[in-house]
Every structure is written in C-alpha cells, then in structure tokens.
Coordinates of C-alpha atoms in Angstrom, one line a residue:
M1 CA 43.7 -5.9 7.4
G2 CA 41.6 -3.4 5.4
F3 CA 38.6 -5.9 4.4
G4 CA 38.4 -5.8 8.7
F5 CA 38.5 -2.4 9.1
N6 CA 36.1 -1.8 6.3
I7 CA 33.4 -4.0 8.4
V8 CA 34.0 -2.7 11.2
G9 CA 33.3 0.6 9.5
R10 CA 30.2 -0.7 8.2
I11 CA 29.0 -1.8 11.5
R12 CA 29.4 2.0 13.2
T13 CA 28.1 3.7 9.9
A14 CA 25.2 1.1 11.2
Y15 CA 24.8 2.0 14.6
E16 CA 25.0 5.9 14.2
T17 CA 22.6 5.6 11.8
A18 CA 20.5 4.0 13.5
H19 CA 20.6 5.8 16.4
Q20 CA 20.6 9.2 15.2
L21 CA 17.5 7.7 13.4
T22 CA 16.1 6.4 17.1
R23 CA 17.2 9.9 18.6
G24 CA 14.3 11.4 20.5
V25 CA 11.0 9.5 19.5
E26 CA 10.0 6.0 21.3
I27 CA 11.1 3.0 19.8
E28 CA 10.1 -1.3 20.2
R29 CA 12.5 -4.0 19.9
G30 CA 10.9 -7.2 18.4
G31 CA 10.6 -9.4 15.1
C32 CA 9.3 -8.1 11.5
T33 CA 7.0 -10.1 10.3
Y34 CA 7.2 -8.2 7.0
C35 CA 11.2 -9.0 6.8
N36 CA 11.2 -12.2 8.9
R37 CA 14.0 -10.3 11.4
K38 CA 14.9 -9.2 14.2
T39 CA 14.2 -5.3 14.6
V40 CA 13.2 -1.9 15.9
F41 CA 10.6 -0.5 15.6
V42 CA 10.5 3.5 15.4
H43 CA 7.1 5.3 16.3
G44 CA 7.3 8.4 14.0
S45 CA 3.9 9.5 13.2
P46 CA 1.3 9.8 15.1
F47 CA -1.0 7.8 12.5
P48 CA -1.9 4.1 13.9
R49 CA -2.1 3.3 9.9
E50 CA 1.8 4.3 9.4
S51 CA 3.4 3.8 12.4
P52 CA 5.5 2.1 14.2
Y53 CA 7.6 1.4 11.2
C54 CA 10.6 -1.2 11.2
L55 CA 14.4 0.2 10.9
R56 CA 15.0 -2.3 8.9
C57 CA 12.5 -3.0 5.8
R58 CA 10.4 0.4 6.6
S59 CA 7.3 -1.4 6.3
V60 CA 4.4 0.0 8.8
P61 CA 1.7 -1.8 11.0
R62 CA -1.0 -1.8 7.2
S63 CA 1.5 -3.3 5.1
R64 CA 2.4 -5.9 7.3
A65 CA -1.5 -6.7 8.6
L66 CA -2.2 -6.8 5.1
F67 CA 0.5 -9.3 4.3
A68 CA -0.6 -11.5 7.6
V69 CA -4.0 -11.4 5.8
L70 CA -1.9 -12.6 2.0
E71 CA -0.2 -15.0 3.8
I72 CA -3.5 -16.7 5.3
Q73 CA -5.7 -16.3 3.0
F74 CA -3.8 -17.2 -0.3
P75 CA -0.3 -19.4 1.2
A76 CA 0.7 -20.4 -2.3
W77 CA 1.0 -16.4 -3.2
R78 CA 4.6 -17.1 -4.4
N79 CA 3.1 -18.7 -7.1
L80 CA 0.6 -16.9 -8.6
R81 CA 0.1 -14.0 -10.9
I82 CA 0.3 -10.3 -8.6
H83 CA -0.3 -7.1 -9.6
E84 CA 1.1 -3.9 -6.9
S85 CA 0.0 -0.5 -8.0
S86 CA 1.8 2.1 -6.6
P87 CA 3.8 0.3 -3.8
S88 CA 6.1 1.2 -1.1
Q89 CA 9.9 0.5 -1.4
S90 CA 9.3 -1.9 1.5
A91 CA 6.8 -4.0 -0.9
L92 CA 8.6 -3.5 -4.5
R93 CA 11.7 -5.2 -2.5
K94 CA 9.9 -8.2 -0.8
F95 CA 7.5 -8.9 -3.8
S96 CA 10.3 -8.8 -6.4
A97 CA 12.0 -11.1 -4.5
E98 CA 9.7 -13.7 -3.9
A99 CA 7.5 -13.9 -6.1
P100 CA 8.3 -14.5 -10.0
G101 CA 4.6 -13.0 -11.2
Y102 CA 4.5 -10.1 -9.4
V103 CA 4.0 -6.6 -11.8
P104 CA 4.5 -3.1 -10.1
T105 CA 3.0 -0.3 -11.7
F106 CA 3.2 3.5 -11.1
F107 CA 1.3 6.2 -12.6
V108 CA 2.9 8.8 -14.2
S109 CA 1.0 11.4 -15.9
G110 CA 2.3 11.8 -19.5
I111 CA 3.1 8.2 -20.0
P112 CA 1.2 5.7 -22.1
A113 CA -0.1 2.9 -20.7
G114 CA 2.5 -0.1 -20.6
G115 CA 5.3 2.5 -21.2
R116 CA 8.5 1.6 -19.0
L117 CA 9.7 2.9 -15.8
A118 CA 12.9 2.4 -13.4
Q119 CA 11.1 0.4 -11.3
G120 CA 8.2 -1.3 -13.1
T121 CA 5.4 -0.1 -16.0
C122 CA 3.2 2.8 -15.9
E123 CA -0.7 1.7 -15.1
N124 CA -3.4 4.3 -14.7
L125 CA -5.7 2.1 -12.2
E126 CA -8.9 3.2 -13.7
Q127 CA -7.9 2.6 -17.8
Q128 CA -5.2 -0.7 -17.9
S129 CA -3.4 -2.1 -20.8
F130 CA -4.1 -5.4 -19.3
A131 CA -5.6 -8.3 -20.8
D132 CA -8.7 -10.1 -18.9
E133 CA -8.0 -11.7 -16.3
S134 CA -4.6 -11.7 -16.1
F135 CA -3.8 -11.9 -12.6
D136 CA -4.7 -13.9 -9.5
I137 CA -4.2 -11.3 -7.2
V138 CA -4.1 -7.0 -7.4
I139 CA -2.7 -5.5 -4.1
T140 CA -3.8 -2.0 -3.3
Q141 CA -2.2 -0.1 -0.3
D142 CA -3.7 3.4 0.3
V143 CA -4.7 4.1 -3.2
F144 CA -7.6 4.2 -3.2
E145 CA -8.2 7.3 -1.4
H146 CA -6.7 9.6 -4.6
I147 CA -8.3 7.5 -7.5
L148 CA -10.4 10.4 -9.6
R149 CA -13.4 7.9 -11.0
P150 CA -12.5 5.1 -7.9
E151 CA -15.5 3.2 -9.6
K152 CA -14.5 2.6 -12.6
A153 CA -10.8 1.6 -10.8
F154 CA -12.7 -0.8 -9.4
A155 CA -14.4 -2.1 -12.5
E156 CA -11.2 -2.2 -14.0
V157 CA -9.5 -4.3 -11.2
A158 CA -11.9 -6.6 -11.3
R159 CA -12.0 -7.3 -15.2
T160 CA -8.2 -8.2 -15.0
L161 CA -8.9 -10.3 -12.2
K162 CA -8.6 -14.4 -12.6
V163 CA -12.3 -16.0 -11.6
G164 CA -11.4 -17.0 -8.7
G165 CA -9.0 -14.2 -7.7
A166 CA -8.9 -11.5 -5.7
H167 CA -8.7 -7.9 -5.1
I168 CA -6.8 -7.0 -1.3
F169 CA -5.8 -3.7 -0.4
T170 CA -6.2 -0.9 2.2
V171 CA -8.1 2.7 2.2
P172 CA -8.4 4.4 5.2
R173 CA -12.8 4.9 6.0
T174 CA -14.5 6.7 8.8
A175 CA -16.6 4.7 10.6
G176 CA -20.6 6.3 11.1
A177 CA -19.7 8.0 7.8
L178 CA -20.7 8.2 3.9
L179 CA -18.5 8.1 1.2
R180 CA -17.6 11.9 1.0
K181 CA -16.0 13.8 -2.5
R182 CA -13.3 16.5 -2.1
A183 CA -12.3 16.3 -5.5
I184 CA -13.9 15.4 -9.0
P185 CA -12.9 15.2 -12.5
N186 CA -13.9 18.3 -15.6
P187 CA -14.8 17.1 -18.8
D188 CA -11.4 18.5 -20.0
G189 CA -9.5 16.2 -17.9
S190 CA -8.1 18.5 -14.6
V191 CA -9.6 18.5 -11.4
R192 CA -12.4 20.4 -9.9
H193 CA -11.8 21.0 -5.9
L194 CA -15.2 20.4 -4.0
L195 CA -13.3 21.0 -0.8
P196 CA -10.6 23.2 0.1
P197 CA -7.4 20.4 -1.4
E198 CA -6.0 17.9 1.0
F199 CA -2.7 15.8 0.4
H200 CA -1.4 12.9 2.0
G201 CA 2.3 14.2 2.4
D202 CA 3.9 17.3 1.5
P203 CA 1.7 20.1 -0.2
A204 CA 4.6 21.9 -1.6
D205 CA 5.8 18.1 -2.7
P206 CA 4.0 17.8 -6.5
A207 CA 4.7 14.2 -5.8
S208 CA 2.4 14.4 -2.9
P209 CA -1.0 12.8 -4.1
L210 CA -4.7 14.4 -3.6
V211 CA -7.5 13.0 -1.0
V212 CA -10.4 13.0 -3.7
T213 CA -12.3 10.8 -1.8
E214 CA -13.4 10.1 2.0
W215 CA -14.8 6.8 2.6
G216 CA -17.3 5.5 4.7
D217 CA -19.2 2.9 5.8
D218 CA -20.7 2.5 1.9
L219 CA -17.2 1.6 0.9
L220 CA -17.6 -1.9 0.8
D221 CA -21.4 -1.9 -1.7
T222 CA -18.9 0.8 -3.5
C223 CA -16.5 -1.4 -4.2
S224 CA -18.5 -4.6 -4.8
F225 CA -21.4 -2.9 -7.0
S226 CA -18.4 -0.9 -9.3
G227 CA -16.4 -4.6 -9.8
G228 CA -19.3 -6.9 -9.2
T229 CA -16.9 -8.7 -6.8
S230 CA -17.2 -10.0 -3.3
T231 CA -16.3 -8.1 -1.2
E232 CA -15.6 -8.6 3.2
V233 CA -13.2 -6.9 5.7
V234 CA -10.5 -8.5 7.8
R235 CA -9.7 -6.4 11.2
L236 CA -6.3 -7.3 13.1
C237 CA -4.1 -5.5 15.1
D238 CA -0.3 -5.4 13.8
P239 CA 0.8 -8.5 13.7
S240 CA 4.7 -8.1 14.4
L241 CA 3.5 -6.5 17.5
P242 CA 1.1 -8.5 19.6
G243 CA -0.1 -5.6 22.3
S244 CA -0.6 -3.2 20.0
E245 CA -4.5 -2.5 20.3
E246 CA -5.5 -0.2 17.1
A247 CA -7.6 -2.9 14.7
L248 CA -6.5 -2.4 10.6
E249 CA -8.7 -2.7 8.5
I250 CA -7.9 -4.9 5.0
F251 CA -10.1 -5.8 2.7
I252 CA -10.5 -8.6 0.0
S253 CA -12.9 -8.4 -3.1
R254 CA -13.2 -11.7 -4.2
K255 CA -14.5 -12.4 -7.8
G256 CA -16.9 -15.2 -9.0

C-alpha cells in the first residue's frame, strides 16, 4: 500500500513540477533526439541557440544539432576516446553513460592541470596536460568565445587529437563581420578590457563567463591556421523540431 502511494506521489510531483516550469511560456510536444524520449520542449529563452530546451534532459538546440552531426560523421563515437571541455549537465550525463572513453574536463582557476574535480578533471584548453594524440574527438560547446588565447587553445586541441580525429564545436559568430576582441590577457595574467565587459549569464555571478572574442567570417581561417587543421561548417536546423527555421552552425576541424 505504501509503495503504491509513493509511486502516485512521485507522478503527481513530476506533473506539478512540469506545470510550474511551463506556466506562462510557449511549449511544444515532440520527441527529443538527444535523450531519445517523448518530451515537452520549453521556449525559455529568446535565443534560438538556447531555446527550446527539452524538459526531460535539458538539452538545447545547439547540443542536439552537434549530436546529430556526431552521429552522422562519426557513427562509432561510442567506441572512441572523447574529450569534452566544460560540458553541460545534459552532455555530461549522456556521454558518460554511453561512451566509456569519454573524458569531461573543466577549468577552475587555482587548480593544477589534471587535478580531480567532482565531475571530471581540471584542464586549461590553452595548456593541457594530455599527451599528444590522446583523443579521437574533442567537443566544445560555446566555449571558444570565452578563452583569452583562443589561437593557442585551437593549437592545443589539434595537438591532443589523433591523426584523422576531429574537433567538433559550436560558437556564436556574426555573419558579415570579422573577429573582434573584447578583452585580452595582460602579461601578469590579469584581463585587459577593450570593450565594456559582457557576460553569458548573470554578471553578478562569479561563474558567469566573460565574452572575450566576438567571432565573425574569419573563424574558419583562424582555427585552421592556429591548429593546422581543415575546418568546415555544417548548418542544420534543430533535429528534434523539424519545423524549426533557424539554422545552427556546427564546426568540424579535422587533423591530418
């Protein structure tokens, strides 16, 4: 009797939580290609890269698009060695469960490279502790706009890739514009702001990442020149929502 009431209570709680989360916002019902389940998509942000998110797994359009490209271009990815820098919680859960060779890392100032963290290890993309040719795939999702020395990070990613491997990534960029630096590093390691500081997130939150680079049409040339890779862009709409009109950009830099 108690077990039955417990199950009913959990279902009621889940329903009430979903009702609260979706109250007053636009929702769509469908199937998520990321968690492969029927779900509700919640339009919680005005930015097409971030909305709608899946109420079940919290995946966003750019993550679902990157995963679709991964499935098409690297169908055996579950058996490959994968490094992802600064993964979202939805990516961390998915790849940790499905790919034994998945290595998640996060950058935390003051912790040495390779230091253990609660959900992975600490790594600075600009200067990694991994050996040459450690990975088949490196994934970054909206990370390279926040890196102070992105050219160095592109080179480091290429160094850690095996020949034939690929860096698959997303990053916001503005069509018809060229790269613009909002901040640069000082010799002492501090940050010199060239434009008023801009953050992705709450500026009052210390964890909100500073926007360092606004990428433009020269992004492909920059990452190819820095890493010695061949870089292409794939544009596709949200695979979970066939009616979506906003094309998302997924970049693939191949080594060798």
